[in-house]
CSV table of N, CA and C in Angstrom, one decimal:
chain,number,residue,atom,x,y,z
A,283,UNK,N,95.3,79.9,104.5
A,283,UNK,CA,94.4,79.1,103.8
A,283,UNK,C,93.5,79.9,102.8
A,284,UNK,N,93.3,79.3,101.6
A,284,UNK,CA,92.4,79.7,100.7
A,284,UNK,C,91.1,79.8,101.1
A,285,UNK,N,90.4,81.2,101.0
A,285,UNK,CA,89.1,80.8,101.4
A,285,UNK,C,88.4,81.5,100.3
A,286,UNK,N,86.7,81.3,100.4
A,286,UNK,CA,85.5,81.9,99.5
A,286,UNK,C,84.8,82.8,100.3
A,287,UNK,N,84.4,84.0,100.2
A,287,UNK,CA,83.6,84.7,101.0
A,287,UNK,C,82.8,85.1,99.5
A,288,UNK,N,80.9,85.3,100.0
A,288,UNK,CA,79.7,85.3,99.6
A,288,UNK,C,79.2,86.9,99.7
A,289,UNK,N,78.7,87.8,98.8
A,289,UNK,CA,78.1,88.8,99.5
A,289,UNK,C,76.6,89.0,98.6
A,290,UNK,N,76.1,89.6,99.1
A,290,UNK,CA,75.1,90.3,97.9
A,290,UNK,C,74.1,90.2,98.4
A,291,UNK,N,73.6,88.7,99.3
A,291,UNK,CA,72.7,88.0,99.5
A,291,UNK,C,71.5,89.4,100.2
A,292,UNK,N,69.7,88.5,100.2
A,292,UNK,CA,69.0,89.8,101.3
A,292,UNK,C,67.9,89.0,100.6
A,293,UNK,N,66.6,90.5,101.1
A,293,UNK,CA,65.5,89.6,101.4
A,293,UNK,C,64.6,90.4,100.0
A,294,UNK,N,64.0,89.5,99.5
A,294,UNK,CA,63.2,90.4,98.2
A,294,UNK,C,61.9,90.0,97.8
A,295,UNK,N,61.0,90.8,97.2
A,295,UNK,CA,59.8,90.1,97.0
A,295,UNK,C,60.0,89.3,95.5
A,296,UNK,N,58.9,88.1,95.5
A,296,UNK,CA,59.4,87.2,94.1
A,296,UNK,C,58.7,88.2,93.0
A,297,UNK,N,59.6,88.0,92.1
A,297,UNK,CA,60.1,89.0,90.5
A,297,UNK,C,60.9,89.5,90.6
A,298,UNK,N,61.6,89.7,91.7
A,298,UNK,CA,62.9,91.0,91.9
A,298,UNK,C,63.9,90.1,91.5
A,299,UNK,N,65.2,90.7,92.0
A,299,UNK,CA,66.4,90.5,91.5
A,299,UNK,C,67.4,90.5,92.9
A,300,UNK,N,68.3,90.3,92.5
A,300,UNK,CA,69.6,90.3,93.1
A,300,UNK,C,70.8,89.7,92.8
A,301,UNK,N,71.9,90.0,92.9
A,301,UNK,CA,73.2,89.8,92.5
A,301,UNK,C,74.5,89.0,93.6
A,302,UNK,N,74.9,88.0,93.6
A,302,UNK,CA,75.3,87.3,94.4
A,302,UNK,C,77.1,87.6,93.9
A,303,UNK,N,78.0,87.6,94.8
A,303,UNK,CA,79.2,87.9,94.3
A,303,UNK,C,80.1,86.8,95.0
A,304,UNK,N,81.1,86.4,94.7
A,304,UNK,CA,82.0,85.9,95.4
A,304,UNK,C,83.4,86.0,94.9
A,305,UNK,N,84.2,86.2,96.3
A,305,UNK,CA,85.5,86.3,96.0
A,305,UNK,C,86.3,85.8,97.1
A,306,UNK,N,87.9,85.4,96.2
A,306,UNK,CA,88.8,84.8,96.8
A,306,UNK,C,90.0,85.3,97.7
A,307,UNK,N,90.4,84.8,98.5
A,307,UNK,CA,91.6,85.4,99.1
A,307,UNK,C,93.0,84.8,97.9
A,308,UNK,N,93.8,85.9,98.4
A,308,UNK,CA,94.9,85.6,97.2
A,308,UNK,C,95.6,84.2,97.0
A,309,UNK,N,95.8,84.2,96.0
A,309,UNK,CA,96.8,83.2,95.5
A,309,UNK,C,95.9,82.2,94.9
A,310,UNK,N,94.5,82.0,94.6
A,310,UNK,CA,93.8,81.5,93.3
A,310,UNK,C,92.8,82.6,92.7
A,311,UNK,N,93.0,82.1,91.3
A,311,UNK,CA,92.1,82.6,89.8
A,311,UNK,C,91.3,81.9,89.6
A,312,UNK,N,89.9,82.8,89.5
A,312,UNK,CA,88.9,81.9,89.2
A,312,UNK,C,89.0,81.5,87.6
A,313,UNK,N,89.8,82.5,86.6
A,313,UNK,CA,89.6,82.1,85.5
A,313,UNK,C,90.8,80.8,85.0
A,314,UNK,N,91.1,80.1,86.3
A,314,UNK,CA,91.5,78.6,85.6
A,314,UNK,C,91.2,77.6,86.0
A,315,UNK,N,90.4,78.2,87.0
A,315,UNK,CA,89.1,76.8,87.7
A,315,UNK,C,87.9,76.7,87.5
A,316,UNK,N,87.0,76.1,87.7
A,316,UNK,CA,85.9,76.2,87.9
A,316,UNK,C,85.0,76.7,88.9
A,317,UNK,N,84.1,77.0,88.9
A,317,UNK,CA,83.4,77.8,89.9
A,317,UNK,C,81.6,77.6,89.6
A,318,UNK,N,81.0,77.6,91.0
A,318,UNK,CA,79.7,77.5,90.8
A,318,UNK,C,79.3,77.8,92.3
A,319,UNK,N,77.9,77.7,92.0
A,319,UNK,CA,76.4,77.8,93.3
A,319,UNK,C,75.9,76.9,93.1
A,320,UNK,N,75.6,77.0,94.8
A,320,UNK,CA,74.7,75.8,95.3
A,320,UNK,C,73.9,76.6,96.2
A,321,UNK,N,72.6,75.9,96.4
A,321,UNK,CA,71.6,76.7,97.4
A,321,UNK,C,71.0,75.7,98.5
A,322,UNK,N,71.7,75.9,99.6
A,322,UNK,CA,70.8,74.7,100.8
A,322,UNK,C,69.9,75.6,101.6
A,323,UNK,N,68.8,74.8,101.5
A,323,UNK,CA,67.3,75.1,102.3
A,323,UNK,C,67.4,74.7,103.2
A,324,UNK,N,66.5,75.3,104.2
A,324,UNK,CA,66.1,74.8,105.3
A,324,UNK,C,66.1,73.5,106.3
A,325,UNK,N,65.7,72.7,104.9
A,325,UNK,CA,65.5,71.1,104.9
A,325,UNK,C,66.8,70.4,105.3
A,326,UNK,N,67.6,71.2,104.8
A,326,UNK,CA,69.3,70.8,104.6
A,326,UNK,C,69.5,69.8,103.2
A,327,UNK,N,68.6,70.6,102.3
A,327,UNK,CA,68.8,69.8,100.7
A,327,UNK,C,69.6,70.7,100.3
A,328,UNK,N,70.6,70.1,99.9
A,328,UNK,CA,71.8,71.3,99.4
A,328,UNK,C,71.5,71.1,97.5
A,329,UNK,N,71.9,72.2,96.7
A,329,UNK,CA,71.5,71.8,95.2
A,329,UNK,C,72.0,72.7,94.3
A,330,UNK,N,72.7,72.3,92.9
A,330,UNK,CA,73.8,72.6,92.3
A,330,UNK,C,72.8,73.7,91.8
A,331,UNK,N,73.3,74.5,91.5
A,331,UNK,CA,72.4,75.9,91.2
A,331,UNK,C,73.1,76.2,89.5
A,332,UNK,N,74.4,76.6,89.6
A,332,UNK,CA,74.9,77.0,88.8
A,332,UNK,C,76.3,77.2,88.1
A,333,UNK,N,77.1,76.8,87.3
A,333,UNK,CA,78.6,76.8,87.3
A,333,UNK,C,78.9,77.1,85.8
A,334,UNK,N,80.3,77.7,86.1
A,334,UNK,CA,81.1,78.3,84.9
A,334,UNK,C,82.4,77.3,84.9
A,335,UNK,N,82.7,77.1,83.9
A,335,UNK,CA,84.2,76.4,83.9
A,335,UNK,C,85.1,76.9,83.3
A,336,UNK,N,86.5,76.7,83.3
A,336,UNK,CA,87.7,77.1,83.4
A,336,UNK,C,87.4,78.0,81.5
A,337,UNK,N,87.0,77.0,80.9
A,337,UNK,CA,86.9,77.5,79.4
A,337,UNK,C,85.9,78.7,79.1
A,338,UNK,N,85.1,78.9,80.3
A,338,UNK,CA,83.7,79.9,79.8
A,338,UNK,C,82.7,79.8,79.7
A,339,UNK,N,82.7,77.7,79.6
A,339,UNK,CA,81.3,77.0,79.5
A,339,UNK,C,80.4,77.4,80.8
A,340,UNK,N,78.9,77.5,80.5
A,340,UNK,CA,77.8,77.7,81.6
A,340,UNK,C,77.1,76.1,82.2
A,341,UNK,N,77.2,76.5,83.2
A,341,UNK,CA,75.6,75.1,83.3
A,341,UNK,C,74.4,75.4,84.3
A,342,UNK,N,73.0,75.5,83.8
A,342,UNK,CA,72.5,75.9,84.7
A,342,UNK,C,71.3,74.7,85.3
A,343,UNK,N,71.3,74.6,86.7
A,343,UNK,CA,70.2,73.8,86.6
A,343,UNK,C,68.4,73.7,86.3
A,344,UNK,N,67.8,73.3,85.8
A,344,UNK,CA,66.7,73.1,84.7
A,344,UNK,C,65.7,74.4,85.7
A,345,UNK,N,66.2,74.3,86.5
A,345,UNK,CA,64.8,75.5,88.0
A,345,UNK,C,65.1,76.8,88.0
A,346,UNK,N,66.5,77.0,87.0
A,346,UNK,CA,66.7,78.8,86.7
A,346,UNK,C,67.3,79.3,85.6
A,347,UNK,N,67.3,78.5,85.0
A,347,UNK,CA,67.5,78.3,83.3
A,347,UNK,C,66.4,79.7,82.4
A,348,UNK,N,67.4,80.7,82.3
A,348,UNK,CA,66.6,81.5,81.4
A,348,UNK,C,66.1,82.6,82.4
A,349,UNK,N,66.8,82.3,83.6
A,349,UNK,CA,66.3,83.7,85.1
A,349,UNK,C,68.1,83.8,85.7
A,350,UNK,N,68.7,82.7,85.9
A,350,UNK,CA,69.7,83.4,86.7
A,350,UNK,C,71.2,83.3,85.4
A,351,UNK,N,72.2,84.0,85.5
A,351,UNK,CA,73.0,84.4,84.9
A,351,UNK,C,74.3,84.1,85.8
A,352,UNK,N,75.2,83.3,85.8
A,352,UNK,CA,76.6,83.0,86.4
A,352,UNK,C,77.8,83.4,85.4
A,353,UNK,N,78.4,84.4,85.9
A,353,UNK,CA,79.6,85.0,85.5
A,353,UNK,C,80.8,85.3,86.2
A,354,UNK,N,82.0,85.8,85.7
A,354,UNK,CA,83.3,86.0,85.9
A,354,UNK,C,83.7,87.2,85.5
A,355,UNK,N,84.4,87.9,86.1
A,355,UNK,CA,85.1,88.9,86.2
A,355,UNK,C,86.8,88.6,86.5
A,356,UNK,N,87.3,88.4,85.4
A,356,UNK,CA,88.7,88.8,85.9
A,356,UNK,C,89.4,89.5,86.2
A,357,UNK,N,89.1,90.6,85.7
A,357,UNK,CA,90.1,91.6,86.4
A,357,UNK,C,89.8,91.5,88.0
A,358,UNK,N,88.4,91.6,88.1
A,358,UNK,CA,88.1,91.7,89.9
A,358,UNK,C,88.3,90.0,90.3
A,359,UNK,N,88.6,89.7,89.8
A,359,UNK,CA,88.9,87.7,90.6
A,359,UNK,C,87.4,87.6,91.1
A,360,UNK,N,86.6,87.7,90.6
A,360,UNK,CA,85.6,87.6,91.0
A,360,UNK,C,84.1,86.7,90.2
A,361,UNK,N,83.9,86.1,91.1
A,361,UNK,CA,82.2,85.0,90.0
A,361,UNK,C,81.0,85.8,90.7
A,362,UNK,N,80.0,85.9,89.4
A,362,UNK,CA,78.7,86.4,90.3
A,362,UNK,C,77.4,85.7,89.6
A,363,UNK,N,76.4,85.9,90.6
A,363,UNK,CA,75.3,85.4,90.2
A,363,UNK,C,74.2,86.4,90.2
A,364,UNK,N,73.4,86.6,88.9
A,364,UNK,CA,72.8,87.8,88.7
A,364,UNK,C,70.9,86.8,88.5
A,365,UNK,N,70.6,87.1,89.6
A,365,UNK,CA,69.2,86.2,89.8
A,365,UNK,C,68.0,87.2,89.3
A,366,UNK,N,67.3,86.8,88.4
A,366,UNK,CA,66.1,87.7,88.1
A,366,UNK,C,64.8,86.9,88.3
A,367,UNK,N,63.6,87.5,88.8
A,367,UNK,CA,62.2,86.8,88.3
A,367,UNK,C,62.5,86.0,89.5
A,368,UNK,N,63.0,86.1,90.5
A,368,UNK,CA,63.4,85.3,92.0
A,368,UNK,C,61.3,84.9,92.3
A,369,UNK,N,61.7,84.0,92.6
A,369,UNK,CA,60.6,83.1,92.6
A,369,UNK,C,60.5,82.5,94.6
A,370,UNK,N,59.6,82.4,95.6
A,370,UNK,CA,60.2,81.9,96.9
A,370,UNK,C,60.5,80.7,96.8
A,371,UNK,N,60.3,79.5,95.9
A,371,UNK,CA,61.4,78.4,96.1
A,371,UNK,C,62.8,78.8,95.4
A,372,UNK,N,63.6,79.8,95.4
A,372,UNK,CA,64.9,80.2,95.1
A,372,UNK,C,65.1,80.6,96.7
A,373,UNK,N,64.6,80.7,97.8
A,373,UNK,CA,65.2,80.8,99.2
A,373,UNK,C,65.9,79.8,99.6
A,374,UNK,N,67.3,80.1,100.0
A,374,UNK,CA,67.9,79.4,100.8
A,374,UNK,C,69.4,79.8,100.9
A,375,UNK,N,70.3,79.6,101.1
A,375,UNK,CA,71.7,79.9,101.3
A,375,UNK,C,72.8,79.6,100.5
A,376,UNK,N,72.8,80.6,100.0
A,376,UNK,CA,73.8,80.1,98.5
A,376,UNK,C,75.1,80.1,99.0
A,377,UNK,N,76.0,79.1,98.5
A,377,UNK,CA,77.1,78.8,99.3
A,377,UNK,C,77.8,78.6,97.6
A,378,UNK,N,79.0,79.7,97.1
A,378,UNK,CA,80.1,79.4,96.1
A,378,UNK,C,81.0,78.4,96.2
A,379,UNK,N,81.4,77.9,95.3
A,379,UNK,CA,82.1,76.6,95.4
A,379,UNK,C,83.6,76.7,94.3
A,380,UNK,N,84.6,76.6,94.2
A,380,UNK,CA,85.6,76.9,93.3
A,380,UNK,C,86.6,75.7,93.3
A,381,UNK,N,87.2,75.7,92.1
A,381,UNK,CA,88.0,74.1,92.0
A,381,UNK,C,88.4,73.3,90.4
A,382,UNK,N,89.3,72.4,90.3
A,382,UNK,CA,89.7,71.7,89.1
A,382,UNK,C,88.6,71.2,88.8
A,383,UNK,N,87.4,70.5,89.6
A,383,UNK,CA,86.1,70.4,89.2
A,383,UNK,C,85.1,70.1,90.1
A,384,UNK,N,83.9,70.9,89.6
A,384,UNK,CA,82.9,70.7,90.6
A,384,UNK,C,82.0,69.8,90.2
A,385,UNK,N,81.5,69.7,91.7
A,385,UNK,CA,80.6,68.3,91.6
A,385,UNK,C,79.0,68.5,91.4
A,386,UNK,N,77.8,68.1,91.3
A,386,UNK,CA,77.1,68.2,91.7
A,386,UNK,C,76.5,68.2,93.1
A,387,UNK,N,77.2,67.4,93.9
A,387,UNK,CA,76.9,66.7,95.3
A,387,UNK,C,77.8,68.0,95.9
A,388,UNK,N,76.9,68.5,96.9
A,388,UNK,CA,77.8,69.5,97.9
A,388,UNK,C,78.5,68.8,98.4
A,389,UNK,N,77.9,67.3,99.3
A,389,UNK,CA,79.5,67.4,100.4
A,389,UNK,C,80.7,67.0,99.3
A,390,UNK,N,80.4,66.4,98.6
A,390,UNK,CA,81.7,66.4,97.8
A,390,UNK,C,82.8,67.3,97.3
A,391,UNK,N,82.1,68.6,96.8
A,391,UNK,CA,82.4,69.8,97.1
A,391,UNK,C,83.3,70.6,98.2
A,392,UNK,N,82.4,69.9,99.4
A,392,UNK,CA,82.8,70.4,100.5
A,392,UNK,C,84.6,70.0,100.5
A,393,UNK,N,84.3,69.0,100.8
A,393,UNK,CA,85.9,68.1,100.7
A,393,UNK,C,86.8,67.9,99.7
A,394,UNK,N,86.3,68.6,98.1
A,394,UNK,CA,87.2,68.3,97.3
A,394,UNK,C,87.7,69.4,96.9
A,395,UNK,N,86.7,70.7,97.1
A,395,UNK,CA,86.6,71.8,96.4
A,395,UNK,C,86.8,73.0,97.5
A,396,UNK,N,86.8,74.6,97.1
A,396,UNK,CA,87.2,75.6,98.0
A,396,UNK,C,85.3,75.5,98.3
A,397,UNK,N,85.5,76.2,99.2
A,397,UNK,CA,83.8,76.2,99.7
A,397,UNK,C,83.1,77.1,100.1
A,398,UNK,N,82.3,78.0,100.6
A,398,UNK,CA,82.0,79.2,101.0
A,398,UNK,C,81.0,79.2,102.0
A,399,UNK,N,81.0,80.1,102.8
A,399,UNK,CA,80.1,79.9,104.2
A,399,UNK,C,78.9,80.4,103.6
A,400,UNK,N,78.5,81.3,102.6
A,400,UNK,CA,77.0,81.4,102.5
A,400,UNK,C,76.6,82.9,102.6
A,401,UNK,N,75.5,83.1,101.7
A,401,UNK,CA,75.0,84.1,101.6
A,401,UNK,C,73.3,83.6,101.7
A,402,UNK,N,72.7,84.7,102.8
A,402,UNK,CA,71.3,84.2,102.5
A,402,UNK,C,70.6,85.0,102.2
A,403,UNK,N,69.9,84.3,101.0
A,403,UNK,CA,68.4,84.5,99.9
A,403,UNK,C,67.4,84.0,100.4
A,404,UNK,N,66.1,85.6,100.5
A,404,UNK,CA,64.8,85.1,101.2
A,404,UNK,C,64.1,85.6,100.3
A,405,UNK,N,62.7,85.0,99.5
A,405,UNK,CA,61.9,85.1,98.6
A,405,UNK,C,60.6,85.3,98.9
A,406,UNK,N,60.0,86.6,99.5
A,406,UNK,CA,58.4,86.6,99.8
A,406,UNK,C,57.5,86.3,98.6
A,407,UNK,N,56.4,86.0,98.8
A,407,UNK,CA,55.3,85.9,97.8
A,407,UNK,C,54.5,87.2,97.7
């Protein structure tokens, strides 16, 4: 089975940074799907963070727009998330998502798309 595994994740004070990575087990490219982050809190609000599509296009949502950076690496089959100016409402468990298209809605995701167990992001003040 195709799976997503998360790394990077850890605990930082807010302004810092960190770099979120994800990669695939063989036999899919992320550079002919789409790919994105989601971050579920505590609460169990799961929420579209960030995505790249098949073409190169970005989308970020309006809460890290101009702080976090979503990219691709092909050679390493690899998507990353490069978070700056990390703020403590950016805590929570970023979970990669990969696919013909992503959704906004996690569970949808869950079920339509490749899915990833999670990396957790903690943001002191």
């Amino acid at each position: 089975d195709l799976q997503l595994a998360e790394s990077g994740g850890g605990s930082v004070q807010a302004g810092g940074s960190l770099r979120l990575s994800c990669s695939v087990s063989a036999g899919f490219t992320f550079h002919t799907h789409a790919a994105g982050w989601y971050r579920q809190t505590s609460g169990n609000e799961c929420k579209f963070i960030a995505r790249i599509r098949s073409d190169a296009s970005v989308e970020y949502d309006d809460s890290v727009q101009g702080r976090f950076t979503i990219s691709r690496d092909r050679a390493k089959n690899t998507v990353s998330l490069q978070m700056n100016n990390l703020k403590p409402e950016d805590t929570g468990v970023y979970h990669c998502a990969a696919g013909g298209r992503l959704w906004n809605n996690c569970d949808v995701n869950r079920k339509e798309n490749l899915w990833g167990q999670g990396t957790q992001v903690t943001v002191s003040s």
